[in-house]
Amino acid sequence: MTIYQDRIDAGRRLAEALAGYAGRQDVLVLGLPRGGVPVAAEVARALHAPLDVMVVRKLGAPWQPELAMGAIASGGIRLLNERVVRALGVDHEAIQEVAEREAEELRRRETAYRGDRPPFDARGRQVILVDDGMATGSTMRAAVAAVRHLEPARVVVAVPTAAADTCQILRAEADEVICLDTPEPFMAVGCWYRDFGQTSDAEVTDLLARTPAPDRES
C-alpha cells in the first residue's frame, strides 16, 4: 500500500504509468478540481501534453456531506448513486436542493478557472481524466459521461489510489483505467497521502497558467 508524500509526488508516479501517451499530439490531460489538478499538472508536464480542467461537483448526502450520493459535471451531466440514495432514504426534493446548490458552485468555479476562455476541444483526442484518488467514484463517473458527449477518441481514467470496486465500475465506463494502488480497506483518499492539504482556487488557476493550454473549440 503506497503512501504518497503529496499530490506532486503522486502525479509524478502516475505519469510513469502513462508514459505510453508521452509526446503524442492528440493527448489532452484534464484535472478534476481542485485536488486533481496538481496531480494532473505533473502528468501533463511529463507527457508534454496540454492541461485543462473538467469541473465536477460531488452531490453530498444532506446530513452526511462527505458521502457522495452522486455528482454533476459541465454540460448538464448528473449521475446518482442509487444504492447510496436508497440506503439513506434521500427524497427527490433533497436531491434537487443539493444539486442546485452545487450547480451554482460549479458555474462559479468554471468562471474562476477558465474566465472568458472558450471550452477545450476534446473531439478525436486521447483524453486523460486525472484525480488525486477515487472513493465512490461519483465525480469521476460524471466527468467520464461529460467528456463522452464531446466525442473523444478515447477516455482514460488515471488516479494514484482508489477503492478496488470503484475501479471496476469505471472500467465499464472508460476505455482504460490506470490506478497505481487499490488498498484494502480503502477508507478515504486522504489516508494515502502524508500531505493532503486542501488545494485552493488560486493554486488551480496558477497551475493552469503555467502549463500549456489545449487548442480551443472554434
XYZ file of C-alpha atoms in Angstrom:
218
model
C 0.000 0.000 0.000
C 1.652 3.184 -1.235
C 1.668 6.357 0.850
C 2.273 9.424 -1.333
C 4.190 12.386 0.029
C 1.790 14.844 -1.598
C -0.117 15.361 -4.830
C 3.039 16.315 -6.729
C 4.672 13.028 -5.743
C 1.519 11.166 -6.763
C 1.412 12.958 -10.105
C 4.988 12.104 -10.947
C 4.437 8.435 -10.151
C 1.212 8.377 -12.108
C 2.953 9.939 -15.102
C 5.348 6.986 -15.218
C 2.400 4.633 -15.679
C 1.115 6.842 -18.505
C 4.451 7.016 -20.362
C 2.912 5.368 -23.420
C 0.993 8.583 -24.081
C 4.082 10.838 -23.956
C 4.792 13.046 -26.934
C 1.523 12.346 -28.733
C -0.108 15.333 -30.384
C -3.642 14.127 -29.685
C -3.400 13.822 -25.879
C -5.363 16.127 -23.572
C -4.993 15.961 -19.783
C -7.957 17.121 -17.701
C -7.690 17.535 -13.931
C -10.702 17.348 -11.637
C -10.608 20.446 -9.397
C -9.449 21.072 -7.007
C -7.254 18.261 -5.718
C -6.856 16.508 -9.043
C -5.259 19.493 -10.752
C -1.820 19.339 -9.036
C -1.675 15.638 -9.915
C -2.770 16.333 -13.499
C -0.232 19.146 -13.885
C 2.628 16.733 -13.184
C 1.159 14.234 -15.641
C 0.786 16.907 -18.343
C 4.362 18.099 -17.894
C 5.780 14.582 -18.095
C 3.733 13.702 -21.182
C 4.370 17.095 -22.859
C 0.613 17.412 -23.157
C -1.782 20.351 -22.683
C -3.722 20.711 -19.432
C -7.224 21.912 -18.655
C -9.917 21.245 -16.058
C -13.105 19.197 -16.070
C -15.267 20.860 -13.443
C -17.279 18.305 -11.474
C -19.136 18.665 -8.184
C -19.976 15.908 -5.747
C -23.558 15.719 -4.508
C -23.081 15.096 -0.818
C -25.816 13.476 1.240
C -27.824 16.184 3.064
C -26.873 15.020 6.580
C -23.532 13.453 5.633
C -21.915 15.808 3.074
C -18.707 13.793 2.750
C -20.670 10.805 1.441
C -21.311 11.152 -2.292
C -24.810 10.271 -3.432
C -23.959 11.441 -6.951
C -22.226 14.158 -8.942
C -22.774 16.815 -11.599
C -20.459 17.992 -14.379
C -20.251 20.652 -17.060
C -22.798 20.225 -19.831
C -25.731 19.396 -17.568
C -24.465 15.927 -16.631
C -25.953 14.480 -13.438
C -25.358 10.989 -12.090
C -26.848 9.478 -8.946
C -25.546 6.580 -6.887
C -28.907 4.859 -6.493
C -27.532 2.443 -3.908
C -26.497 5.298 -1.615
C -29.730 7.230 -2.256
C -31.855 4.224 -1.335
C -29.761 3.323 1.711
C -30.069 6.841 3.102
C -33.678 7.355 2.089
C -32.964 10.678 0.350
C -36.038 12.034 -1.424
C -36.217 13.881 -4.754
C -36.642 17.319 -3.159
C -33.497 16.909 -1.059
C -31.506 15.731 -4.075
C -32.721 18.682 -6.123
C -31.780 21.151 -3.391
C -28.231 19.783 -3.179
C -27.927 19.656 -6.985
C -28.987 23.296 -7.406
C -26.529 24.449 -4.761
C -23.668 22.508 -6.323
C -24.594 23.700 -9.830
C -24.126 27.269 -8.650
C -20.690 26.382 -7.250
C -19.814 24.559 -10.476
C -20.581 27.693 -12.504
C -18.529 29.809 -10.104
C -15.522 27.523 -10.451
C -15.748 27.380 -14.227
C -15.665 31.187 -14.324
C -12.821 31.352 -11.803
C -10.642 28.782 -13.561
C -11.439 29.422 -17.213
C -12.534 33.054 -17.239
C -13.733 34.025 -20.701
C -11.737 31.336 -22.499
C -13.893 29.022 -24.630
C -14.183 25.309 -23.813
C -11.392 22.923 -24.763
C -11.820 20.731 -27.820
C -11.803 17.018 -26.925
C -13.069 15.764 -30.275
C -10.898 12.946 -31.597
C -8.389 13.221 -28.752
C -6.963 10.844 -26.184
C -8.460 12.425 -23.042
C -6.831 11.528 -19.722
C -9.002 12.376 -16.719
C -6.930 12.751 -13.557
C -7.908 12.999 -9.892
C -5.976 12.542 -6.644
C -7.965 9.383 -5.875
C -11.396 7.769 -6.014
C -13.557 6.545 -3.162
C -17.111 6.107 -4.527
C -16.071 7.377 -7.972
C -19.175 9.542 -8.406
C -17.295 12.638 -9.582
C -15.095 10.694 -11.974
C -18.119 8.895 -13.448
C -19.768 12.269 -14.087
C -16.550 13.519 -15.691
C -16.386 10.483 -17.990
C -20.012 10.982 -19.014
C -19.429 14.675 -19.716
C -16.345 14.009 -21.844
C -18.140 11.295 -23.822
C -20.521 13.961 -25.130
C -17.519 15.767 -26.672
C -16.667 12.835 -28.975
C -13.115 11.975 -27.865
C -11.228 9.106 -29.474
C -10.521 7.577 -26.070
C -11.231 8.301 -22.398
C -8.616 7.262 -19.864
C -9.167 7.498 -16.113
C -5.896 7.899 -14.195
C -5.565 8.077 -10.401
C -2.859 7.239 -7.876
C -5.180 5.402 -5.487
C -8.767 4.155 -5.423
C -11.148 1.608 -3.976
C -10.919 -1.612 -5.988
C -14.669 -1.881 -6.624
C -14.754 1.710 -7.852
C -12.050 0.945 -10.414
C -14.125 -1.995 -11.579
C -17.155 0.250 -12.110
C -15.094 2.789 -14.069
C -13.626 0.099 -16.313
C -17.125 -0.428 -17.688
C -17.474 3.289 -18.494
C -13.999 4.468 -19.547
C -11.805 2.971 -22.262
C -8.954 2.484 -19.800
C -8.430 2.848 -16.052
C -4.937 3.325 -14.668
C -4.739 3.153 -10.891
C -1.423 2.684 -9.098
C -2.811 1.260 -5.878
C -6.092 -0.201 -4.601
C -5.529 -0.634 -0.850
C -7.908 -2.693 1.273
C -9.652 -1.451 3.261
C -9.656 1.772 1.271
C -11.262 4.135 3.839
C -10.638 7.566 2.240
C -8.352 9.150 -0.367
C -6.578 11.322 2.195
C -5.445 8.270 4.162
C -2.891 7.514 1.435
C -1.165 10.908 1.477
C 1.184 12.338 4.093
C 0.246 15.860 2.991
C -3.367 16.103 1.834
C -3.923 19.806 2.418
C -6.742 21.499 0.544
C -5.919 22.860 -2.913
C -7.074 26.462 -3.358
C -8.691 28.117 -6.366
C -5.563 30.271 -6.675
C -3.357 27.174 -6.916
C -5.586 25.743 -9.639
C -5.504 28.906 -11.752
C -1.732 29.228 -11.239
C -1.124 25.647 -12.394
C -3.299 26.193 -15.457
C -1.422 29.397 -16.274
C 1.966 27.645 -16.025
C 1.035 24.601 -18.129
C 0.370 24.724 -21.888
C -3.320 25.078 -22.683
C -5.081 22.879 -25.256
C -6.399 24.058 -28.581
C -9.852 25.529 -28.101
C -13.095 24.918 -29.899
C -13.616 27.175 -32.879
